[in-house]
Amino acid sequence: MSNETGSFAPPGSAAEVEEGRALTPKFDADGLVTCVATDARSGDVLMVAHMNAAALARTIETGEAWYFSRSRRALWRKGETSGHVQRVVEMRIDCDQDAVWIKVEQAGGAACHTGRLSCFYRVVPRGAAGAVTLEFRDAEKLFDPEKVYQNKL
Amino acid sequence: MSNETGSFAPPGSAAEVEEGRALTPKFDADGLVTCVATDARSGDVLMVAHMNAAALARTIETGEAWYFSRSRRALWRKGETSGHVQRVVEMRIDCDQDAVWIKVEQAGGAACHTGRLSCFYRVVPRGAAGAVTLEFRDAEKLFDPEKVYQNKL
C-alpha cells in the first residue's frame, strides 16, 4: 500500500485511539505529529522534530527516520546532507496518537546540526526562570557543521 | 523574579540561540514549546506534552513538572488530580530552544492518564504504513483511571 499521500485511517473514538491496535495518527492543524528520537543504546534524547503523514509512512516503511522540516516546508530524510541517518530500532506511538517515539542507531554519532551528539546539550538549572544561565553539558562538537553542510542549511 | 506571565527574553540571532547561555525559548504560534519527559532511572520516554511560558517558568522555579493542556486550555500541574507528580531531576533545552527535555522521578510509577507507566505502550512495527497493527508493550495498567480521575478528565 502506498502512503506517499499519507493515507492513514482517521482517528475513531477516544477508546479506539487509546486502547486499539489501529494506527490512526492525530495530525495537528499543520498536519504534523511530534517525534522524539532517542539513542537506542544510551536512551538519551537526541532530538525532537515533526513528521507529516508522508514522513511517518516512509519511516514505517523504510526503517529510517524521515521528518518534515517546518522551516523548509519539505519532507526531509534525516542525514540526507550530512550522512547522519537514523536507523529505527523501534517505533512507539502514544496514548492519543499525536506523538511518536523512535529508538534509533545514529550514524556518525551526531544527531544535531550544530555537530553535537544530541540537540539537548544545555542544562536549564532550577531557579528564577527569567534569570537562569544555561550550562553546557555533553556539548562536544563531533563534526564541523560548516564543512558538513557547506551552505546547505 | 516572578514569571507568572512568562517574562522570558525574546530569542536573538541563531548563533545566540544555539551557542549562548541565555534561556530564550522559541514559543510557537500558540505560545507553546514541546516537552519530553523521561524516567530519570530507566531513560524511557514517559510522555510528550506542551508548556507555555507560565508552565515553563513554574517548572524551573519549583522543580516539579507543569504543563499547558491544549484540550483544556489551562495551566496544569502534572499530578494535581492523580497525585502522580513529576519531580524534575534535570531539565535541558534543545539547540533552537523550542523543545525541553526533563528527566523526572515519576510519583506513583505511572505517567499516563490511561493508568500506564508511559504513554508509549504500543509499538508500531515496520511495514506498509496504512496496514500496520499496533503491538502492546509494557502496557500493564498500574492504576484504574476511572477510580483515580472520577469524572475529572
PDB file of C-alpha atoms in Angstrom:
ATOM      1  CA  MET A   1       0.000   0.000   0.000  1.00  0.00           C
ATOM      2  CA  SER A   2       1.411   3.339  -0.998  1.00  0.00           C
ATOM      3  CA  ASN A   3       1.402   6.027   1.627  1.00  0.00           C
ATOM      4  CA  GLU A   4       3.102   8.845  -0.205  1.00  0.00           C
ATOM      5  CA  THR A   5      -0.010  10.892   0.447  1.00  0.00           C
ATOM      6  CA  GLY A   6      -0.383   9.663   3.961  1.00  0.00           C
ATOM      7  CA  SER A   7      -3.447   7.503   3.710  1.00  0.00           C
ATOM      8  CA  PHE A   8      -3.811   6.702   7.373  1.00  0.00           C
ATOM      9  CA  ALA A   9      -7.261   5.973   8.679  1.00  0.00           C
ATOM     10  CA  PRO A  10      -8.839   8.834  10.639  1.00  0.00           C
ATOM     11  CA  PRO A  11      -8.980   8.578  14.447  1.00  0.00           C
ATOM     12  CA  GLY A  12     -12.048   6.931  15.965  1.00  0.00           C
ATOM     13  CA  SER A  13     -13.374   7.301  19.498  1.00  0.00           C
ATOM     14  CA  ALA A  14     -11.037   8.031  22.399  1.00  0.00           C
ATOM     15  CA  ALA A  15     -11.303   4.393  23.477  1.00  0.00           C
ATOM     16  CA  GLU A  16     -10.382   3.185  20.000  1.00  0.00           C
ATOM     17  CA  VAL A  17      -7.451   5.613  19.760  1.00  0.00           C
ATOM     18  CA  GLU A  18      -6.111   4.753  23.219  1.00  0.00           C
ATOM     19  CA  GLU A  19      -6.840   1.042  23.503  1.00  0.00           C
ATOM     20  CA  GLY A  20      -6.987  -0.114  19.895  1.00  0.00           C
ATOM     21  CA  ARG A  21      -4.499  -1.746  17.562  1.00  0.00           C
ATOM     22  CA  ALA A  22      -5.139   0.536  14.589  1.00  0.00           C
ATOM     23  CA  LEU A  23      -2.615   3.254  13.781  1.00  0.00           C
ATOM     24  CA  THR A  24      -4.743   6.370  13.377  1.00  0.00           C
ATOM     25  CA  PRO A  25      -2.377   9.304  13.938  1.00  0.00           C
ATOM     26  CA  LYS A  26      -3.875  12.562  15.145  1.00  0.00           C
ATOM     27  CA  PHE A  27      -2.153  15.152  12.980  1.00  0.00           C
ATOM     28  CA  ASP A  28      -2.351  18.751  14.187  1.00  0.00           C
ATOM     29  CA  ALA A  29      -3.669  21.735  12.247  1.00  0.00           C
ATOM     30  CA  ASP A  30      -0.408  21.788  10.284  1.00  0.00           C
ATOM     31  CA  GLY A  31      -0.679  18.087   9.513  1.00  0.00           C
ATOM     32  CA  LEU A  32       2.104  17.082  11.889  1.00  0.00           C
ATOM     33  CA  VAL A  33       2.803  14.756  14.780  1.00  0.00           C
ATOM     34  CA  THR A  34       5.706  15.248  17.181  1.00  0.00           C
ATOM     35  CA  CYS A  35       8.583  12.779  17.072  1.00  0.00           C
ATOM     36  CA  VAL A  36      11.131  12.142  19.819  1.00  0.00           C
ATOM     37  CA  ALA A  37      14.276  10.294  18.764  1.00  0.00           C
ATOM     38  CA  THR A  38      16.337   8.626  21.468  1.00  0.00           C
ATOM     39  CA  ASP A  39      19.640   6.789  21.223  1.00  0.00           C
ATOM     40  CA  ALA A  40      18.784   3.077  21.244  1.00  0.00           C
ATOM     41  CA  ARG A  41      21.803   2.279  23.401  1.00  0.00           C
ATOM     42  CA  SER A  42      22.038   5.118  25.922  1.00  0.00           C
ATOM     43  CA  GLY A  43      18.389   6.159  25.988  1.00  0.00           C
ATOM     44  CA  ASP A  44      19.406   9.816  25.694  1.00  0.00           C
ATOM     45  CA  VAL A  45      17.036  12.095  23.836  1.00  0.00           C
ATOM     46  CA  LEU A  46      18.771  13.063  20.595  1.00  0.00           C
ATOM     47  CA  MET A  47      16.219  15.385  19.035  1.00  0.00           C
ATOM     48  CA  VAL A  48      12.596  16.416  18.805  1.00  0.00           C
ATOM     49  CA  ALA A  49      11.171  17.001  15.350  1.00  0.00           C
ATOM     50  CA  HIS A  50       7.950  16.622  13.391  1.00  0.00           C
ATOM     51  CA  MET A  51       6.514  14.192  10.876  1.00  0.00           C
ATOM     52  CA  ASN A  52       3.713  14.724   8.395  1.00  0.00           C
ATOM     53  CA  ALA A  53       1.817  11.730   7.056  1.00  0.00           C
ATOM     54  CA  ALA A  54       4.328  11.111   4.287  1.00  0.00           C
ATOM     55  CA  ALA A  55       7.313  11.261   6.658  1.00  0.00           C
ATOM     56  CA  LEU A  56       5.610   8.934   9.114  1.00  0.00           C
ATOM     57  CA  ALA A  57       4.715   6.474   6.357  1.00  0.00           C
ATOM     58  CA  ARG A  58       8.230   6.467   4.926  1.00  0.00           C
ATOM     59  CA  THR A  59       9.757   5.943   8.349  1.00  0.00           C
ATOM     60  CA  ILE A  60       7.494   2.959   8.987  1.00  0.00           C
ATOM     61  CA  GLU A  61       8.121   1.521   5.536  1.00  0.00           C
ATOM     62  CA  THR A  62      11.888   2.059   5.278  1.00  0.00           C
ATOM     63  CA  GLY A  63      13.071   1.770   8.879  1.00  0.00           C
ATOM     64  CA  GLU A  64      14.973   5.054   8.516  1.00  0.00           C
ATOM     65  CA  ALA A  65      13.866   8.341  10.052  1.00  0.00           C
ATOM     66  CA  TRP A  66      12.117  10.827   7.803  1.00  0.00           C
ATOM     67  CA  TYR A  67      10.857  14.153   9.126  1.00  0.00           C
ATOM     68  CA  PHE A  68       9.039  17.231   7.884  1.00  0.00           C
ATOM     69  CA  SER A  69      11.021  20.430   8.153  1.00  0.00           C
ATOM     70  CA  ARG A  70       8.743  23.208   9.322  1.00  0.00           C
ATOM     71  CA  SER A  71      11.258  25.888   8.336  1.00  0.00           C
ATOM     72  CA  ARG A  72      11.870  24.495   4.863  1.00  0.00           C
ATOM     73  CA  ARG A  73       8.321  23.175   4.415  1.00  0.00           C
ATOM     74  CA  ALA A  74       9.765  19.993   2.981  1.00  0.00           C
ATOM     75  CA  LEU A  75       9.966  16.266   3.560  1.00  0.00           C
ATOM     76  CA  TRP A  76      13.389  15.563   4.958  1.00  0.00           C
ATOM     77  CA  ARG A  77      15.283  12.303   5.144  1.00  0.00           C
ATOM     78  CA  LYS A  78      17.394  12.637   8.265  1.00  0.00           C
ATOM     79  CA  GLY A  79      21.027  12.598   7.197  1.00  0.00           C
ATOM     80  CA  GLU A  80      20.361  13.291   3.537  1.00  0.00           C
ATOM     81  CA  THR A  81      23.005  16.043   3.562  1.00  0.00           C
ATOM     82  CA  SER A  82      25.218  15.089   6.495  1.00  0.00           C
ATOM     83  CA  GLY A  83      25.090  11.319   6.094  1.00  0.00           C
ATOM     84  CA  HIS A  84      23.960  11.118   9.712  1.00  0.00           C
ATOM     85  CA  VAL A  85      20.998   8.859   9.046  1.00  0.00           C
ATOM     86  CA  GLN A  86      18.956   7.273  11.814  1.00  0.00           C
ATOM     87  CA  ARG A  87      18.112   3.587  11.676  1.00  0.00           C
ATOM     88  CA  VAL A  88      14.927   2.932  13.605  1.00  0.00           C
ATOM     89  CA  VAL A  89      15.275   0.096  16.101  1.00  0.00           C
ATOM     90  CA  GLU A  90      11.764   0.533  17.482  1.00  0.00           C
ATOM     91  CA  MET A  91       8.892   2.958  16.984  1.00  0.00           C
ATOM     92  CA  ARG A  92       6.146   3.579  19.501  1.00  0.00           C
ATOM     93  CA  ILE A  93       3.065   5.787  19.476  1.00  0.00           C
ATOM     94  CA  ASP A  94       1.486   7.464  22.461  1.00  0.00           C
ATOM     95  CA  CYS A  95      -1.936   7.173  24.020  1.00  0.00           C
ATOM     96  CA  ASP A  96      -3.686   9.820  21.929  1.00  0.00           C
ATOM     97  CA  GLN A  97      -1.605   9.064  18.836  1.00  0.00           C
ATOM     98  CA  ASP A  98      -0.227  12.554  18.313  1.00  0.00           C
ATOM     99  CA  ALA A  99       3.399  11.744  19.206  1.00  0.00           C
ATOM    100  CA  VAL A 100       5.824   9.012  18.214  1.00  0.00           C
ATOM    101  CA  TRP A 101       8.977   7.835  19.908  1.00  0.00           C
ATOM    102  CA  ILE A 102      11.718   6.248  17.844  1.00  0.00           C
ATOM    103  CA  LYS A 103      14.739   4.498  19.303  1.00  0.00           C
ATOM    104  CA  VAL A 104      17.494   4.878  16.732  1.00  0.00           C
ATOM    105  CA  GLU A 105      21.011   3.957  15.848  1.00  0.00           C
ATOM    106  CA  GLN A 106      22.530   7.323  14.972  1.00  0.00           C
ATOM    107  CA  ALA A 107      25.040   7.157  12.110  1.00  0.00           C
ATOM    108  CA  GLY A 108      28.057   9.373  12.646  1.00  0.00           C
ATOM    109  CA  GLY A 109      27.235   9.584  16.330  1.00  0.00           C
ATOM    110  CA  ALA A 110      25.771  13.068  15.992  1.00  0.00           C
ATOM    111  CA  ALA A 111      22.120  13.982  15.556  1.00  0.00           C
ATOM    112  CA  CYS A 112      22.315  17.768  15.970  1.00  0.00           C
ATOM    113  CA  HIS A 113      23.014  20.142  13.095  1.00  0.00           C
ATOM    114  CA  THR A 114      25.397  22.014  15.413  1.00  0.00           C
ATOM    115  CA  GLY A 115      27.699  18.993  15.307  1.00  0.00           C
ATOM    116  CA  ARG A 116      26.759  17.504  18.661  1.00  0.00           C
ATOM    117  CA  LEU A 117      25.522  14.062  19.643  1.00  0.00           C
ATOM    118  CA  SER A 118      22.202  15.433  20.913  1.00  0.00           C
ATOM    119  CA  CYS A 119      20.323  18.686  20.384  1.00  0.00           C
ATOM    120  CA  PHE A 120      19.938  18.825  24.178  1.00  0.00           C
ATOM    121  CA  TYR A 121      23.456  19.971  25.110  1.00  0.00           C
ATOM    122  CA  ARG A 122      22.452  22.629  27.649  1.00  0.00           C
ATOM    123  CA  VAL A 123      21.032  22.226  31.139  1.00  0.00           C
ATOM    124  CA  VAL A 124      18.407  24.626  32.488  1.00  0.00           C
ATOM    125  CA  PRO A 125      19.214  24.908  36.203  1.00  0.00           C
ATOM    126  CA  ARG A 126      16.455  25.285  38.740  1.00  0.00           C
ATOM    127  CA  GLY A 127      15.963  28.879  39.838  1.00  0.00           C
ATOM    128  CA  ALA A 128      14.267  32.116  38.914  1.00  0.00           C
ATOM    129  CA  ALA A 129      13.102  31.382  35.402  1.00  0.00           C
ATOM    130  CA  GLY A 130      13.860  34.763  33.881  1.00  0.00           C
ATOM    131  CA  ALA A 131      17.372  34.839  35.223  1.00  0.00           C
ATOM    132  CA  VAL A 132      18.742  31.355  34.621  1.00  0.00           C
ATOM    133  CA  THR A 133      22.075  30.794  32.935  1.00  0.00           C
ATOM    134  CA  LEU A 134      22.251  27.680  30.771  1.00  0.00           C
ATOM    135  CA  GLU A 135      25.030  25.212  31.495  1.00  0.00           C
ATOM    136  CA  PHE A 136      26.675  23.361  28.623  1.00  0.00           C
ATOM    137  CA  ARG A 137      26.712  19.565  29.134  1.00  0.00           C
ATOM    138  CA  ASP A 138      27.800  16.802  26.728  1.00  0.00           C
ATOM    139  CA  ALA A 139      28.374  19.636  24.279  1.00  0.00           C
ATOM    140  CA  GLU A 140      31.462  18.412  22.463  1.00  0.00           C
ATOM    141  CA  LYS A 141      31.259  19.052  18.729  1.00  0.00           C
ATOM    142  CA  LEU A 142      31.759  15.787  16.882  1.00  0.00           C
ATOM    143  CA  PHE A 143      31.797  17.352  13.436  1.00  0.00           C
ATOM    144  CA  ASP A 144      32.219  20.780  11.917  1.00  0.00           C
ATOM    145  CA  PRO A 145      28.817  21.879  10.632  1.00  0.00           C
ATOM    146  CA  GLU A 146      30.348  24.390   8.234  1.00  0.00           C
ATOM    147  CA  LYS A 147      32.256  21.631   6.498  1.00  0.00           C
ATOM    148  CA  VAL A 148      29.409  19.133   6.535  1.00  0.00           C
ATOM    149  CA  TYR A 149      26.622  21.389   5.342  1.00  0.00           C
ATOM    150  CA  GLN A 150      28.507  23.912   3.166  1.00  0.00           C
ATOM    151  CA  ASN A 151      25.692  26.424   2.884  1.00  0.00           C
ATOM    152  CA  LYS A 152      23.108  23.704   2.543  1.00  0.00           C
ATOM    153  CA  LEU A 153      21.317  24.575   5.762  1.00  0.00           C
TER     154      LEU A 153
ATOM    155  CA  MET B   1      11.825  37.369  39.700  1.00  0.00           C
ATOM    156  CA  SER B   2       8.221  36.406  39.093  1.00  0.00           C
ATOM    157  CA  ASN B   3       7.474  34.642  35.876  1.00  0.00           C
ATOM    158  CA  GLU B   4       3.771  34.031  36.192  1.00  0.00           C
ATOM    159  CA  THR B   5       3.373  35.885  32.939  1.00  0.00           C
ATOM    160  CA  GLY B   6       6.363  34.236  31.375  1.00  0.00           C
ATOM    161  CA  SER B   7       8.758  37.105  31.047  1.00  0.00           C
ATOM    162  CA  PHE B   8      11.468  35.311  29.159  1.00  0.00           C
ATOM    163  CA  ALA B   9      13.750  37.339  26.941  1.00  0.00           C
ATOM    164  CA  PRO B  10      12.987  37.063  23.218  1.00  0.00           C
ATOM    165  CA  PRO B  11      15.285  34.930  21.046  1.00  0.00           C
ATOM    166  CA  GLY B  12      18.291  36.631  19.485  1.00  0.00           C
ATOM    167  CA  SER B  13      20.282  35.534  16.443  1.00  0.00           C
ATOM    168  CA  ALA B  14      20.582  31.856  15.536  1.00  0.00           C
ATOM    169  CA  ALA B  15      24.124  31.859  16.931  1.00  0.00           C
ATOM    170  CA  GLU B  16      22.935  33.362  20.221  1.00  0.00           C
ATOM    171  CA  VAL B  17      20.059  30.888  20.490  1.00  0.00           C
ATOM    172  CA  GLU B  18      22.212  27.853  19.691  1.00  0.00           C
ATOM    173  CA  GLU B  19      25.522  28.719  21.342  1.00  0.00           C
ATOM    174  CA  GLY B  20      24.534  31.141  24.085  1.00  0.00           C
ATOM    175  CA  ARG B  21      23.857  30.781  27.787  1.00  0.00           C
ATOM    176  CA  ALA B  22      20.635  32.781  27.830  1.00  0.00           C
ATOM    177  CA  LEU B  23      17.331  30.926  28.062  1.00  0.00           C
ATOM    178  CA  THR B  24      15.247  32.469  25.278  1.00  0.00           C
ATOM    179  CA  PRO B  25      12.537  29.919  24.462  1.00  0.00           C
ATOM    180  CA  LYS B  26      11.035  29.991  21.000  1.00  0.00           C
ATOM    181  CA  PHE B  27       7.324  29.610  21.648  1.00  0.00           C
ATOM    182  CA  ASP B  28       5.180  28.603  18.662  1.00  0.00           C
ATOM    183  CA  ALA B  29       2.147  30.449  17.323  1.00  0.00           C
ATOM    184  CA  ASP B  30       0.106  29.031  20.219  1.00  0.00           C
ATOM    185  CA  GLY B  31       2.703  30.178  22.756  1.00  0.00           C
ATOM    186  CA  LEU B  32       3.995  26.663  23.445  1.00  0.00           C
ATOM    187  CA  VAL B  33       7.200  24.664  23.486  1.00  0.00           C
ATOM    188  CA  THR B  34       7.281  20.861  23.333  1.00  0.00           C
ATOM    189  CA  CYS B  35       8.347  18.948  26.434  1.00  0.00           C
ATOM    190  CA  VAL B  36       9.605  15.367  26.566  1.00  0.00           C
ATOM    191  CA  ALA B  37       9.597  13.731  29.996  1.00  0.00           C
ATOM    192  CA  THR B  38      11.787  10.676  30.511  1.00  0.00           C
ATOM    193  CA  ASP B  39      12.157   8.424  33.525  1.00  0.00           C
ATOM    194  CA  ALA B  40      15.355   9.547  35.266  1.00  0.00           C
ATOM    195  CA  ARG B  41      16.281   5.959  36.099  1.00  0.00           C
ATOM    196  CA  SER B  42      15.330   3.905  33.039  1.00  0.00           C
ATOM    197  CA  GLY B  43      15.577   6.633  30.409  1.00  0.00           C
ATOM    198  CA  ASP B  44      12.230   5.572  28.942  1.00  0.00           C
ATOM    199  CA  VAL B  45      10.102   8.281  27.408  1.00  0.00           C
ATOM    200  CA  LEU B  46       7.096   8.727  29.679  1.00  0.00           C
ATOM    201  CA  MET B  47       5.143  11.415  27.834  1.00  0.00           C
ATOM    202  CA  VAL B  48       5.250  14.295  25.407  1.00  0.00           C
ATOM    203  CA  ALA B  49       3.331  17.426  26.330  1.00  0.00           C
ATOM    204  CA  HIS B  50       3.490  21.181  25.987  1.00  0.00           C
ATOM    205  CA  MET B  51       4.464  24.128  28.152  1.00  0.00           C
ATOM    206  CA  ASN B  52       3.508  27.757  27.790  1.00  0.00           C
ATOM    207  CA  ALA B  53       5.703  30.423  29.352  1.00  0.00           C
ATOM    208  CA  ALA B  54       3.972  30.163  32.733  1.00  0.00           C
ATOM    209  CA  ALA B  55       4.289  26.356  32.840  1.00  0.00           C
ATOM    210  CA  LEU B  56       7.942  26.524  31.850  1.00  0.00           C
ATOM    211  CA  ALA B  57       8.646  29.178  34.464  1.00  0.00           C
ATOM    212  CA  ARG B  58       6.872  27.256  37.219  1.00  0.00           C
ATOM    213  CA  THR B  59       8.700  24.056  36.333  1.00  0.00           C
ATOM    214  CA  ILE B  60      12.051  25.828  36.525  1.00  0.00           C
ATOM    215  CA  GLU B  61      11.145  27.570  39.762  1.00  0.00           C
ATOM    216  CA  THR B  62       9.505  24.673  41.618  1.00  0.00           C
ATOM    217  CA  GLY B  63      11.351  21.609  40.311  1.00  0.00           C
ATOM    218  CA  GLU B  64       8.022  19.942  39.572  1.00  0.00           C
ATOM    219  CA  ALA B  65       6.554  19.493  36.115  1.00  0.00           C
ATOM    220  CA  TRP B  66       3.862  21.930  34.993  1.00  0.00           C
ATOM    221  CA  TYR B  67       2.312  21.728  31.564  1.00  0.00           C
ATOM    222  CA  PHE B  68      -0.272  23.539  29.477  1.00  0.00           C
ATOM    223  CA  SER B  69      -3.225  21.409  28.458  1.00  0.00           C
ATOM    224  CA  ARG B  70      -4.149  22.199  24.871  1.00  0.00           C
ATOM    225  CA  SER B  71      -7.517  20.468  25.186  1.00  0.00           C
ATOM    226  CA  ARG B  72      -8.477  22.214  28.421  1.00  0.00           C
ATOM    227  CA  ARG B  73      -6.655  25.470  27.584  1.00  0.00           C
ATOM    228  CA  ALA B  74      -5.294  25.568  31.100  1.00  0.00           C
ATOM    229  CA  LEU B  75      -2.114  25.508  33.097  1.00  0.00           C
ATOM    230  CA  TRP B  76      -1.770  22.033  34.543  1.00  0.00           C
ATOM    231  CA  ARG B  77       0.361  20.848  37.405  1.00  0.00           C
ATOM    232  CA  LYS B  78       1.184  17.245  36.490  1.00  0.00           C
ATOM    233  CA  GLY B  79      -0.406  15.015  39.099  1.00  0.00           C
ATOM    234  CA  GLU B  80      -2.747  17.657  40.516  1.00  0.00           C
ATOM    235  CA  THR B  81      -5.653  15.214  40.283  1.00  0.00           C
ATOM    236  CA  SER B  82      -3.968  11.812  40.314  1.00  0.00           C
ATOM    237  CA  GLY B  83      -1.147  12.633  42.717  1.00  0.00           C
ATOM    238  CA  HIS B  84       1.277  11.378  40.091  1.00  0.00           C
ATOM    239  CA  VAL B  85       3.551  14.393  40.216  1.00  0.00           C
ATOM    240  CA  GLN B  86       6.890  14.549  38.436  1.00  0.00           C
ATOM    241  CA  ARG B  87       9.982  15.731  40.275  1.00  0.00           C
ATOM    242  CA  VAL B  88      12.449  17.196  37.808  1.00  0.00           C
ATOM    243  CA  VAL B  89      15.936  15.771  38.210  1.00  0.00           C
ATOM    244  CA  GLU B  90      17.352  17.653  35.239  1.00  0.00           C
ATOM    245  CA  MET B  91      15.968  19.931  32.533  1.00  0.00           C
ATOM    246  CA  ARG B  92      17.622  20.524  29.199  1.00  0.00           C
ATOM    247  CA  ILE B  93      16.755  22.708  26.232  1.00  0.00           C
ATOM    248  CA  ASP B  94      17.476  21.962  22.599  1.00  0.00           C
ATOM    249  CA  CYS B  95      19.549  23.792  20.009  1.00  0.00           C
ATOM    250  CA  ASP B  96      16.831  26.111  18.725  1.00  0.00           C
ATOM    251  CA  GLN B  97      15.149  26.405  22.121  1.00  0.00           C
ATOM    252  CA  ASP B  98      11.706  25.194  21.091  1.00  0.00           C
ATOM    253  CA  ALA B  99      11.804  21.899  22.994  1.00  0.00           C
ATOM    254  CA  VAL B 100      12.738  20.899  26.521  1.00  0.00           C
ATOM    255  CA  TRP B 101      13.675  17.522  27.932  1.00  0.00           C
ATOM    256  CA  ILE B 102      13.017  16.794  31.587  1.00  0.00           C
ATOM    257  CA  LYS B 103      14.340  13.744  33.393  1.00  0.00           C
ATOM    258  CA  VAL B 104      11.863  13.044  36.169  1.00  0.00           C
ATOM    259  CA  GLU B 105      11.088  10.906  39.145  1.00  0.00           C
ATOM    260  CA  GLN B 106       7.521   9.804  38.476  1.00  0.00           C
ATOM    261  CA  ALA B 107       5.392   9.566  41.613  1.00  0.00           C
ATOM    262  CA  GLY B 108       3.085   6.569  41.603  1.00  0.00           C
ATOM    263  CA  GLY B 109       5.129   4.991  38.845  1.00  0.00           C
ATOM    264  CA  ALA B 110       2.602   5.939  36.192  1.00  0.00           C
ATOM    265  CA  ALA B 111       2.693   8.987  33.916  1.00  0.00           C
ATOM    266  CA  CYS B 112      -0.127   8.122  31.526  1.00  0.00           C
ATOM    267  CA  HIS B 113      -3.770   9.016  32.191  1.00  0.00           C
ATOM    268  CA  THR B 114      -4.689   5.515  30.963  1.00  0.00           C
ATOM    269  CA  GLY B 115      -3.000   4.110  34.068  1.00  0.00           C
ATOM    270  CA  ARG B 116       0.244   3.017  32.484  1.00  0.00           C
ATOM    271  CA  LEU B 117       3.859   3.829  33.276  1.00  0.00           C
ATOM    272  CA  SER B 118       4.399   5.535  29.927  1.00  0.00           C
ATOM    273  CA  CYS B 119       2.089   6.950  27.267  1.00  0.00           C
ATOM    274  CA  PHE B 120       4.112   4.965  24.736  1.00  0.00           C
ATOM    275  CA  TYR B 121       2.711   1.476  25.382  1.00  0.00           C
ATOM    276  CA  ARG B 122       2.253   0.420  21.762  1.00  0.00           C
ATOM    277  CA  VAL B 123       4.887  -0.494  19.178  1.00  0.00           C
ATOM    278  CA  VAL B 124       4.458   0.488  15.530  1.00  0.00           C
ATOM    279  CA  PRO B 125       6.008  -2.411  13.596  1.00  0.00           C
ATOM    280  CA  ARG B 126       7.854  -1.789  10.359  1.00  0.00           C
ATOM    281  CA  GLY B 127       5.739  -2.481   7.303  1.00  0.00           C
ATOM    282  CA  ALA B 128       3.171  -0.976   4.982  1.00  0.00           C
ATOM    283  CA  ALA B 129       2.183   2.135   6.889  1.00  0.00           C
ATOM    284  CA  GLY B 130      -1.520   2.027   6.154  1.00  0.00           C
ATOM    285  CA  ALA B 131      -1.859  -1.587   7.239  1.00  0.00           C
ATOM    286  CA  VAL B 132       0.189  -1.874  10.406  1.00  0.00           C
ATOM    287  CA  THR B 133      -1.233  -3.436  13.533  1.00  0.00           C
ATOM    288  CA  LEU B 134      -0.004  -1.899  16.775  1.00  0.00           C
ATOM    289  CA  GLU B 135       1.555  -4.224  19.333  1.00  0.00           C
ATOM    290  CA  PHE B 136       1.015  -3.580  23.031  1.00  0.00           C
ATOM    291  CA  ARG B 137       4.269  -3.469  25.009  1.00  0.00           C
ATOM    292  CA  ASP B 138       4.869  -2.544  28.664  1.00  0.00           C
ATOM    293  CA  ALA B 139       1.139  -1.869  28.731  1.00  0.00           C
ATOM    294  CA  GLU B 140       0.250  -3.065  32.204  1.00  0.00           C
ATOM    295  CA  LYS B 141      -2.223  -0.764  33.932  1.00  0.00           C
ATOM    296  CA  LEU B 142      -0.789   0.359  37.246  1.00  0.00           C
ATOM    297  CA  PHE B 143      -3.879   2.197  38.374  1.00  0.00           C
ATOM    298  CA  ASP B 144      -7.536   2.354  37.430  1.00  0.00           C
ATOM    299  CA  PRO B 145      -8.133   5.696  35.724  1.00  0.00           C
ATOM    300  CA  GLU B 146     -11.853   5.617  36.477  1.00  0.00           C
ATOM    301  CA  LYS B 147     -11.131   5.461  40.168  1.00  0.00           C
ATOM    302  CA  VAL B 148      -8.322   7.989  40.118  1.00  0.00           C
ATOM    303  CA  TYR B 149      -9.948  10.646  37.990  1.00  0.00           C
ATOM    304  CA  GLN B 150     -13.671  10.158  38.806  1.00  0.00           C
ATOM    305  CA  ASN B 151     -15.044  12.310  36.000  1.00  0.00           C
ATOM    306  CA  LYS B 152     -12.289  14.856  36.410  1.00  0.00           C
ATOM    307  CA  LEU B 153     -10.733  14.189  32.996  1.00  0.00           C
TER     308      LEU B 153
END
